[in-house]
XYZ file of C-alpha atoms in Angstrom:
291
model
C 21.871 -29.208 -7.582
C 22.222 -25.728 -7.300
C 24.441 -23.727 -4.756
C 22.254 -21.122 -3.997
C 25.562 -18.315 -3.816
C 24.264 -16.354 -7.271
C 21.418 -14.739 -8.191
C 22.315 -14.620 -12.014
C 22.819 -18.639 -11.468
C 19.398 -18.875 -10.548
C 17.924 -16.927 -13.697
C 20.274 -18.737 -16.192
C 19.120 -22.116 -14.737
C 15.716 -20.706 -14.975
C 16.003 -19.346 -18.434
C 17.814 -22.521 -19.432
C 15.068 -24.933 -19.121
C 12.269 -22.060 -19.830
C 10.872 -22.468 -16.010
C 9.905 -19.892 -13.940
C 12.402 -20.020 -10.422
C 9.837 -21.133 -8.151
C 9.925 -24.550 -10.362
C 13.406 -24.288 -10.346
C 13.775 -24.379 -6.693
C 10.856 -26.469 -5.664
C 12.485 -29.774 -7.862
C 15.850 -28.818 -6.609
C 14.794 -28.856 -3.379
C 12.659 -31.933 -3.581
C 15.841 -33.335 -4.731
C 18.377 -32.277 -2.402
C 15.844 -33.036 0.766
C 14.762 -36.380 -0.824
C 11.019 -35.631 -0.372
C 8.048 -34.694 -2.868
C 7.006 -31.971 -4.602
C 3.745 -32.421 -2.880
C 5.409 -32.452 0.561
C 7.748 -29.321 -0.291
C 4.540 -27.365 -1.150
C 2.407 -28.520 1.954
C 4.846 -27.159 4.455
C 5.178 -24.081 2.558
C 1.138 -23.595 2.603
C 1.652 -23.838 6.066
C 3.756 -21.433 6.493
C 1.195 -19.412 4.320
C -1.406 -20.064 6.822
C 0.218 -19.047 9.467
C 1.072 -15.482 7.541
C -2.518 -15.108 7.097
C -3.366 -15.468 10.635
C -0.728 -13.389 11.840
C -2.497 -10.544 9.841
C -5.718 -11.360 11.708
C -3.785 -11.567 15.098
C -1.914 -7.949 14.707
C -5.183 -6.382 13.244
C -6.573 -6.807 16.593
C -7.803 -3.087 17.896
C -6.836 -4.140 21.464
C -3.256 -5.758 20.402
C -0.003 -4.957 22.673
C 3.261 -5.335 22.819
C 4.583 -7.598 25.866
C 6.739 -3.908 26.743
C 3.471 -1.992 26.285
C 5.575 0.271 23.522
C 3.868 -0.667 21.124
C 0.444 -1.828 19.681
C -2.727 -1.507 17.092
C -0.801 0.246 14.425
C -2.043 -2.319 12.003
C -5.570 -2.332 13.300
C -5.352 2.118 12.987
C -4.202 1.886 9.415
C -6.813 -0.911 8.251
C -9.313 1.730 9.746
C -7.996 4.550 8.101
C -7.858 2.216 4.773
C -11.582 1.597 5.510
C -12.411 5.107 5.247
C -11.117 6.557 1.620
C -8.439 4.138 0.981
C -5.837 6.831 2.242
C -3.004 8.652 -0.206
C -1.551 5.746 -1.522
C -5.275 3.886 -2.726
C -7.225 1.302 -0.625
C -4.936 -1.849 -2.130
C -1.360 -0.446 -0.936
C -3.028 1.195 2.587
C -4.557 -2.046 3.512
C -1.160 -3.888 2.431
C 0.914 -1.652 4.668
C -1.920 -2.455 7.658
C -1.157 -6.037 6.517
C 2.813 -5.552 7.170
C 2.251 -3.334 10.305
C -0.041 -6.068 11.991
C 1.792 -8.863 11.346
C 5.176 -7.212 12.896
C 2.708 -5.995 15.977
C 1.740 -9.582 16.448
C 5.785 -10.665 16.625
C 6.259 -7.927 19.066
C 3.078 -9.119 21.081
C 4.641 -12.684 20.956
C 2.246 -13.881 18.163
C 3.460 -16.946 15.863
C 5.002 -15.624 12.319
C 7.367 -16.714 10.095
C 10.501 -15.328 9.946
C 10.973 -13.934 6.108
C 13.594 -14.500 6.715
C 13.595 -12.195 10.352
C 11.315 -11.681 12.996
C 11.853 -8.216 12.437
C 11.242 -8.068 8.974
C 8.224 -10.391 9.193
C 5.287 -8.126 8.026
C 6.935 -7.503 4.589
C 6.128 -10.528 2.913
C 3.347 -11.898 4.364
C 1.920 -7.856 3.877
C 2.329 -8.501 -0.136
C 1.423 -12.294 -0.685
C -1.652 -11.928 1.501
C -2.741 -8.506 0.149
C -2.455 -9.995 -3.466
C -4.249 -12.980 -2.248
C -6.986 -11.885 -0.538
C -7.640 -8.282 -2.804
C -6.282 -9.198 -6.296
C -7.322 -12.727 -6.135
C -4.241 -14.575 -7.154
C -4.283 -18.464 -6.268
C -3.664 -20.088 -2.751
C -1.084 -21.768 -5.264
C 0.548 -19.214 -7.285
C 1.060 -17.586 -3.983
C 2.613 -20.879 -2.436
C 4.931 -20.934 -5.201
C 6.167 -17.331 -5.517
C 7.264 -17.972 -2.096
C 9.847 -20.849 -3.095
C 11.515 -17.833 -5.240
C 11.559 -15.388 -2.298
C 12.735 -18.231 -0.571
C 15.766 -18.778 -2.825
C 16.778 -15.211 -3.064
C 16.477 -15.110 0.415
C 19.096 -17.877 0.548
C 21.699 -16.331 -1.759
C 21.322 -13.395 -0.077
C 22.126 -14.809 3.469
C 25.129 -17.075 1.839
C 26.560 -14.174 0.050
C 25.910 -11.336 2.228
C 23.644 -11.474 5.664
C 20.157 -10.839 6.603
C 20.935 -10.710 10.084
C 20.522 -7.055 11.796
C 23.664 -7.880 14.361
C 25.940 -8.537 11.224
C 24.925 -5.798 8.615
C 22.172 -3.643 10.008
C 18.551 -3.618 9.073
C 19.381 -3.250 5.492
C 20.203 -7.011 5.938
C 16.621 -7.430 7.065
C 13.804 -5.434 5.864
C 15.908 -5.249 3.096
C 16.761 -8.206 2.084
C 12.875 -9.067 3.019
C 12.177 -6.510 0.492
C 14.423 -8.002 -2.146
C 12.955 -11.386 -1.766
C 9.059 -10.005 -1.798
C 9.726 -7.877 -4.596
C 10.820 -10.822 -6.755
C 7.948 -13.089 -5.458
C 6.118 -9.973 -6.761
C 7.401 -9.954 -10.126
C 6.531 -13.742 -10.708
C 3.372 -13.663 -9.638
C 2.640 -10.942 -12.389
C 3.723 -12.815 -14.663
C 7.408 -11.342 -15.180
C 10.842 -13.044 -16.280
C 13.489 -14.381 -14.299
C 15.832 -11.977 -15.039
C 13.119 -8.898 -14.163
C 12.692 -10.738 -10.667
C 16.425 -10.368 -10.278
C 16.198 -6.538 -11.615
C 13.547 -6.072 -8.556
C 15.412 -7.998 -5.793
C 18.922 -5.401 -6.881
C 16.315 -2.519 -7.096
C 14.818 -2.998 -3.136
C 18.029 -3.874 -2.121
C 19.735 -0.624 -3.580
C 16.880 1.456 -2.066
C 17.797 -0.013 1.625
C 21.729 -0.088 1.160
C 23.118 1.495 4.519
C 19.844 1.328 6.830
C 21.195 0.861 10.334
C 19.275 -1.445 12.760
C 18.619 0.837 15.611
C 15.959 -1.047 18.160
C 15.183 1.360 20.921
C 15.421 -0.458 24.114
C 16.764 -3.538 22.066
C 13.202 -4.217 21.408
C 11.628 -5.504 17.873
C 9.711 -2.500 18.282
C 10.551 0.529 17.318
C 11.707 1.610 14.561
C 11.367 -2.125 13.496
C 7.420 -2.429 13.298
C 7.432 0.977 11.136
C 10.295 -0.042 8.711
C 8.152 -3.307 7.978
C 5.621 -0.964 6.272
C 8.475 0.968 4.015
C 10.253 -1.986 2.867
C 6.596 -3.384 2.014
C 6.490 0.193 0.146
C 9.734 -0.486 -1.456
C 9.154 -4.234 -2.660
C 5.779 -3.285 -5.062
C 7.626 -0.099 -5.978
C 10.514 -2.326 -7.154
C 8.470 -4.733 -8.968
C 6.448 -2.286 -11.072
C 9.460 -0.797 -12.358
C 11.090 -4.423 -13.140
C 7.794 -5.113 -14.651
C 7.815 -1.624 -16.721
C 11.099 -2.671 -18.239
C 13.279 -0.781 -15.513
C 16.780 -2.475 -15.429
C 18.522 -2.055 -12.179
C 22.151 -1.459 -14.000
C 24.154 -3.139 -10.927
C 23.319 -6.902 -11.222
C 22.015 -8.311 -8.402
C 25.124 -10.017 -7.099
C 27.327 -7.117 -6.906
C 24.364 -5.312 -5.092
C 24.567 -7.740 -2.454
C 28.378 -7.779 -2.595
C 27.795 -3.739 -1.745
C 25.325 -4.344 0.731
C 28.025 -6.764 2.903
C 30.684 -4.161 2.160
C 28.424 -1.428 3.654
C 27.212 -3.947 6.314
C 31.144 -4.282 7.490
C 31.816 -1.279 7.553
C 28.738 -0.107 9.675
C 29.601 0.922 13.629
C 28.523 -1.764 15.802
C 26.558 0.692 17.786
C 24.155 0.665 14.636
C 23.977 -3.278 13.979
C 21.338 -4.030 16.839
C 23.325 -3.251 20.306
C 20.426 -0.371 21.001
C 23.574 2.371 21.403
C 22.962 4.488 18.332
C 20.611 5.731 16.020
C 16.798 5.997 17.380
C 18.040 4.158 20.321
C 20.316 6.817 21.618
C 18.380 9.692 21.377
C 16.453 11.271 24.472
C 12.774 9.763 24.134
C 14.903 6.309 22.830
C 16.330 6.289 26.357
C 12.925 7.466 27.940
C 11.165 4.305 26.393
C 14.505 2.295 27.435
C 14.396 3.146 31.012
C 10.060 3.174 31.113
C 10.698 -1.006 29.978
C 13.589 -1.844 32.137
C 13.834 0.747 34.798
């Protein structure tokens, strides 16, 4: 069974017995929870599902925010795709949209799931779901890339955090990022180890990003962020996939990333008293929710 505290434990175990991680994880799993494969891969398709709809949800041109901040960013950008595909090419503009709307429907109170934070929540979802529905990769290839984010998500939580109140936002849209960007590198077609060179890669692009909500809402910057560390997670995986090592394993990145998450002032790990939330228009939108 494994421990899920390494990264490199999960690519030797993988490389071992010649699997890819996602059927690494998925018997482990089926193993340690006494249930089936089948059942294991259900309840992920769910949670598939429900990343699809929150795309729909968030794309919604009339969609709010419960503080009235914020609202229809991803519904602006899927426009602006629309038109000439935008700088970055109609597949990566409509995958941002995809990231954008499913943090807008979190902030409007919308059902997501958590990968692995509400406030990272468009980052996955915004990768799987654009490969899904515009490269047309399988409902079941997709299912089981996300037993590998899944994984990395759990040795990155065990060995360092992916909460924003413990080690900043670089604990969550970057650890998101880290775990799509190695779901990434599976799907097309890549090697254990390159997965793990794309999880250190989006985490070393992240290290030291404060969490900073203005108002102490999942708002802004969050919503915004979700769209970068989508950015970030493809970026990483094209370079793993071009034969770009990341040079610090994966393990000691995430040893750096709780070092730097330690050391970070509490007034920039979610309390809403730094960063963005301290300036003057932070304290503006503050006061315009709360009085």
């Amino acid at each position: 069974m494994l421990k899920y505290v390494e990264i490199q434990e999960l690519v030797a175990e993988a490389e071992k017995k010649n699997v890819k991680i996602s059927e690494l994880v998925i018997e482990d799993q089926a193993l340690s929870m006494e249930k089936s494969r089948l059942e294991l891969f259900e309840k992920m398709q769910i949670s598939f599902q429900v990343m699809m709809e929150s795309v729909q949800v968030g794309m919604d041109k009339n969609q709010k925010s419960t503080s009235g901040l914020t609202g229809g960013e991803g519904y602006l950008m899927n426009e602006y795709a629309s038109k000439d595909g935008g700088l970055c090419g109609d597949f990566m503009t409509k995958a941002v949209a995809r990231a954008l709307s499913v943090a807008g429907c979190n902030a409007s109170m919308g059902k997501i799931v958590a990968a692995p934070t509400a406030g990272s929540c468009g980052i996955l979802p915004g990768c799987l779901v654009s490969l899904f529905e515009d490269k047309g990769y399988s409902e079941e290839d997709i299912i089981m890339s996300m037993f590998t984010a899944a994984a990395f998500g759990m040795v990155i939580a065990n060995r360092a955090s992916i909460a924003g109140a413990k080690g900043g936002c670089q604990a969550e849209c970057g650890s998101a990022a880290a775990m799509a960007a190695a779901a990434l590198v599976e799907l097309k077609g890549g090697t254990p180890s390159q997965c793990a060179d794309a999880c250190a890669m989006a985490i070393t692009s992240q290290m030291g990003l404060v969490c900073d909500p203005v108002a102490g809402l999942v708002e802004i910057p969050c919503i915004k962020r979700n769209a970068s560390g989508l950015m970030i997670a493809f970026s990483s995986a094209d370079m793993a996939m071009a034969g770009i090592t990341a040079r610090i394993p994966a393990d000691e990145c995430l040893d750096a990333m709780k070092e730097v998450g330690d050391l970070m002032a509490s007034s920039l790990k979610e309390t809403a008293r730094g960063g963005l939330a301290s300036t003057p228009t932070g304290q503006k939108l503050r006061d315009k929710v709360f009085g």
